[in-house]
Amino acid sequence: MITLAINRLPVAVEEGETLLEAARFLGFPIPTLCHMDGLSPYGACRLCVVEIGEGPKARLVSSCTYPAQEGLKVRTASARVLRARKMILELLLASCPQSKIIQDLASAHRVSQQRFRQEHEDCILCGLCVRMCEQQMMAKAIGFRGRGETRSIGTPFDMKSEQCRLCGGCIYVCPACQLRCTYTEPDKAICGGCANLSPPCVEKEQFDDMMCYMNPCVACEIEKD
Amino acid sequence: MEKLTSIDSFHALQGRLLADRDPTIPTIVISAGTCGQASGANDLIRAAKRELLSRELTDRIHLRITGCQGFCEAEPSVLIEPRGTFYPKVGPGEMVGIIEAVARGEVLENLLFVDPHTGTPVEKQTEISFYKKQVRTILARNEKVDPIRVYDYVENGGYSALARVLASGDPSRVVEEVKASGLRGRGGAGFPTGLKWELLAKQRNGQGKFLVCNGDEGDPGAYMDRSVLEGNPHSIIEGMLIGGFATGANKGVFYVRNEYPLAIKHLTIALRQSRGLGLLGDNILGTGFSFDLKLVRGAGAFVCGEETALIRSIEGKMGEPRQRPPFPVEKGIDGKPTAINNVETWANIPVIINDGGARFAKIGTKRNTGTKIFSLVGKIKHTGLVEVPMGITIEEIVNDIGGGPVGRARIKAVQTGGPSGGCIPANRFDLPVDYDSLTEAGSIMGSGGMIVMDDSTCMVDVAKYFMNFLKGESCGKCFTCRKGTQRMYELLEDISQGKGTLERLSLLEELALVVKDSSMCGLGQTASNPVLSTLRYFRDEYVAHIEHRRCPGGVCRDLVTYSINEDCNGCGACAKQCPAEAISGTLKERHVIDSVKCTKCGNCRTVCQYDAVQVV
Ligand SMILES: Cc1cc2nc3c(=O)[nH]c(=O)nc-3n(C[C@H](O)[C@H](O)[C@H](O)COP(=O)(O)O)c2cc1C
Ligand code: SF4
Ligand code: SF4
Ligand code: SF4
Ligand code: FES
């Protein structure tokens, strides 16, 4: 067992557990976006940052990926943590304002403005879909390509994947996909529209050759028919 | 090539080579690294070979083709040993004359390097101001060996350090020696190498351990690692062999970017030779110690220099950093303990073993020992690779070695540490160059880039340039690093176009601090440095852009106008060069620029010999 202190409260956890798990065990809330139980931690959204260490060596780490270490002192809501979280949410709002999940997180953290140039992106590259596809659907149909600003998600060569079985797992976990349902008028997006489709888009026959992340999106095509 | 099967047979070979050498025979040394070849060294080599053969001088004058000798601005250069005569910028037609002079034991005065300050010619390499203050522990060896001849290396004391540690048979003493030397990693972070080795040595050796030589060198404008790899590959192989012996690792990987074909070629040859000599592979020199090295070529992504991304790249995966801990020393390549060191770090190892850690520690300062190679470039008279003792001041590097500003310009800052480094203003040039002082001043040592900037450089533009690089080179995993660099670039671009506001400047600062704080790897954690350090020292330039819509460096196109002042003597050179035909005027009279037509390309300013084109 490893003993550490989170917000001054001691806690003992198994070796290999993350700071996020330890904090949740104690009931300290930490917002997450790219983390999901059942999928491996990835550390992409940085929303779950916490402050570790003391004095000049104190620094922020993503709690979903950082392993618990003996004697570590962790702060889950210091001023520095909150400053980072708010800025991350502001950046998320600036890129993907139509996501219900992002909106809710922003309002929970009292982020009410965003000062950057407004964009309407349909992917925050959190990688949930990639991990869902690989780790739960055992399909490995989609993956990351490129780096920096040209990084994106898709199938190899953007061709219909033999591996994809249209399970829809990737759409299900996507925090940003809502854009696809309203992509002609993203400003007017009502969040979560896609979640209420019935029957679920991927069961529709005429979309056999489509995949969730494809443009145009399955859901949008359904709107039309 | 005979295979050496014992330490004694190695010493016997070395003795034979030394006995055969006549150091009094003049040798023409041609610097032919990538930089030398690009500026025409191959023509010199051809001319020299032809001349020596046709005159049957090959016994009386030797020729040695080596890697880079550092003085890039003087390439292609020729050095005559043992006299030390240095000829800069030699044309292929001049080679014959040089050979004749060498044969007669004379020096060609008219081809010598001319000191720009005194105007007098200087004969010897070591007397040239560029070389005088340098301490060239690593680089000077480049001149001594032909990188594709292992015997050259052995003759110059190569592999002696390996033989020595193998003879001692005590790995822990090697680690102690490296610790005593105080050597810190030259790849940027400055982690004590001895400590890293000790950590690796302590790992259980169940399934093997790895050593890696990090030759990714992704910083734009930095090429010291390339020069060492090209010019002296055996020194790095020797360093890694010693490291393997000290830590119990028996596999090593050279990770070199594919854009370094000459380095890869020389390394491949060197590996073959050392394997052939029995210095690499199983049962090295009959001591029972085995170590093998392979070469992995990287695809040239900056982020692959980061150690965890590098490991993934070696494993054949996408070059994406991962959470540390676990550190590579615990879990590296294929989950096995791995120690990664920079090219220059490895090159220092044989030096430490040969001279002893204590002696190495005497160079430099207390916490920053040894020498460091910098690539000195930018608005300065002498550019090139300079190797200096740690703790030397920036002033000495810029003014004494670099020869100060070009023309009438005033140097205003140096940028150190590559894209994620920072700028240090001229009023702090008394700062000693070492890991700690540079970090304290808001920059980093990085792997050794040093770009000199004068008053025609715009600091907003500099920050923008590096941010543009970083936003393309971030691996893109961390949202803060990927989007943060894009947003910082956007804000900087606005400022450079005169669209900035003071509120958005503080937003930039706020964002920069968060990107630094909350990104996972070293790239994201230093990505804000270009912004934060220019803001720290040159905030007035930002404010000039924002409040007065003015670019003090005369760089940001949207904010400057070109005009011609009274110094114009009406030569008309500018009008001929202007692609927009915006310059008019009669010969011998002051010309005028039509600011509506002017595209601000800057051609006129470059061609004007009278400094009459003004940019404000
Ligand atoms: C974005 C990034 C790029 C890096 N690039 C290099 C590089 O090109 N060469 C290098 O030796 N180290 C590079 N490093 C540092 C390495 O991660 C590592 O610290 C170093 O190779 C360790 O060797 P050393 O202890 O000998 O310095 C880079 C680090 C980061 C974060
Ligand atoms: S729908 Fe296809 S791509 Fe999406 S998770 Fe399922 S198998 Fe993977
Ligand atoms: S498509 Fe959705 S789930 Fe996949 S990375 Fe983008 S935002 Fe995340
Ligand atoms: S900080 Fe940047 S380069 Fe490093 S892992 Fe995160 S996104 Fe990739
Ligand atoms: S939840 Fe930890 S980084 Fe996204």
PDB file of C-alpha atoms and ligand atoms in Angstrom, chain B residues 303 321 474-478 481-482 519-521 523-524, ligand 4:
ATOM      1  CA  VAL B 303       8.968  15.937 -30.141  1.00  0.00           C
ATOM      2  CA  PRO B 321       5.341  11.361 -24.920  1.00  0.00           C
ATOM      3  CA  SER B 474       3.644  19.652 -30.573  1.00  0.00           C
ATOM      4  CA  CYS B 475       2.608  16.016 -30.610  1.00  0.00           C
ATOM      5  CA  GLY B 476      -0.921  17.274 -30.123  1.00  0.00           C
ATOM      6  CA  LYS B 477      -1.923  15.034 -27.280  1.00  0.00           C
ATOM      7  CA  CYS B 478      -2.289  17.626 -24.535  1.00  0.00           C
ATOM      8  CA  CYS B 481      -0.086  22.359 -25.656  1.00  0.00           C
ATOM      9  CA  ARG B 482      -1.775  21.778 -28.982  1.00  0.00           C
ATOM     10  CA  SER B 519       1.174  20.289 -20.274  1.00  0.00           C
ATOM     11  CA  MET B 520       2.599  16.834 -19.941  1.00  0.00           C
ATOM     12  CA  CYS B 521       6.075  16.866 -21.418  1.00  0.00           C
ATOM     13  CA  LEU B 523       7.794  20.574 -25.049  1.00  0.00           C
ATOM     14  CA  GLY B 524       4.532  21.930 -23.692  1.00  0.00           C
TER      15      GLY B 524
HETATM   16  S1  SF4 C   4       3.091  18.734 -23.873  1.00  0.00           S
HETATM   17 FE1  SF4 C   4       2.726  18.879 -26.087  1.00  0.00          FE
HETATM   18  S2  SF4 C   4       4.300  17.629 -27.027  1.00  0.00           S
HETATM   19 FE2  SF4 C   4       4.223  17.074 -24.847  1.00  0.00          FE
HETATM   20  S3  SF4 C   4       2.815  15.355 -24.705  1.00  0.00           S
HETATM   21 FE3  SF4 C   4       1.606  17.164 -24.416  1.00  0.00          FE
HETATM   22  S4  SF4 C   4       0.885  17.733 -26.482  1.00  0.00           S
HETATM   23 FE4  SF4 C   4       2.542  16.288 -26.738  1.00  0.00          FE
END
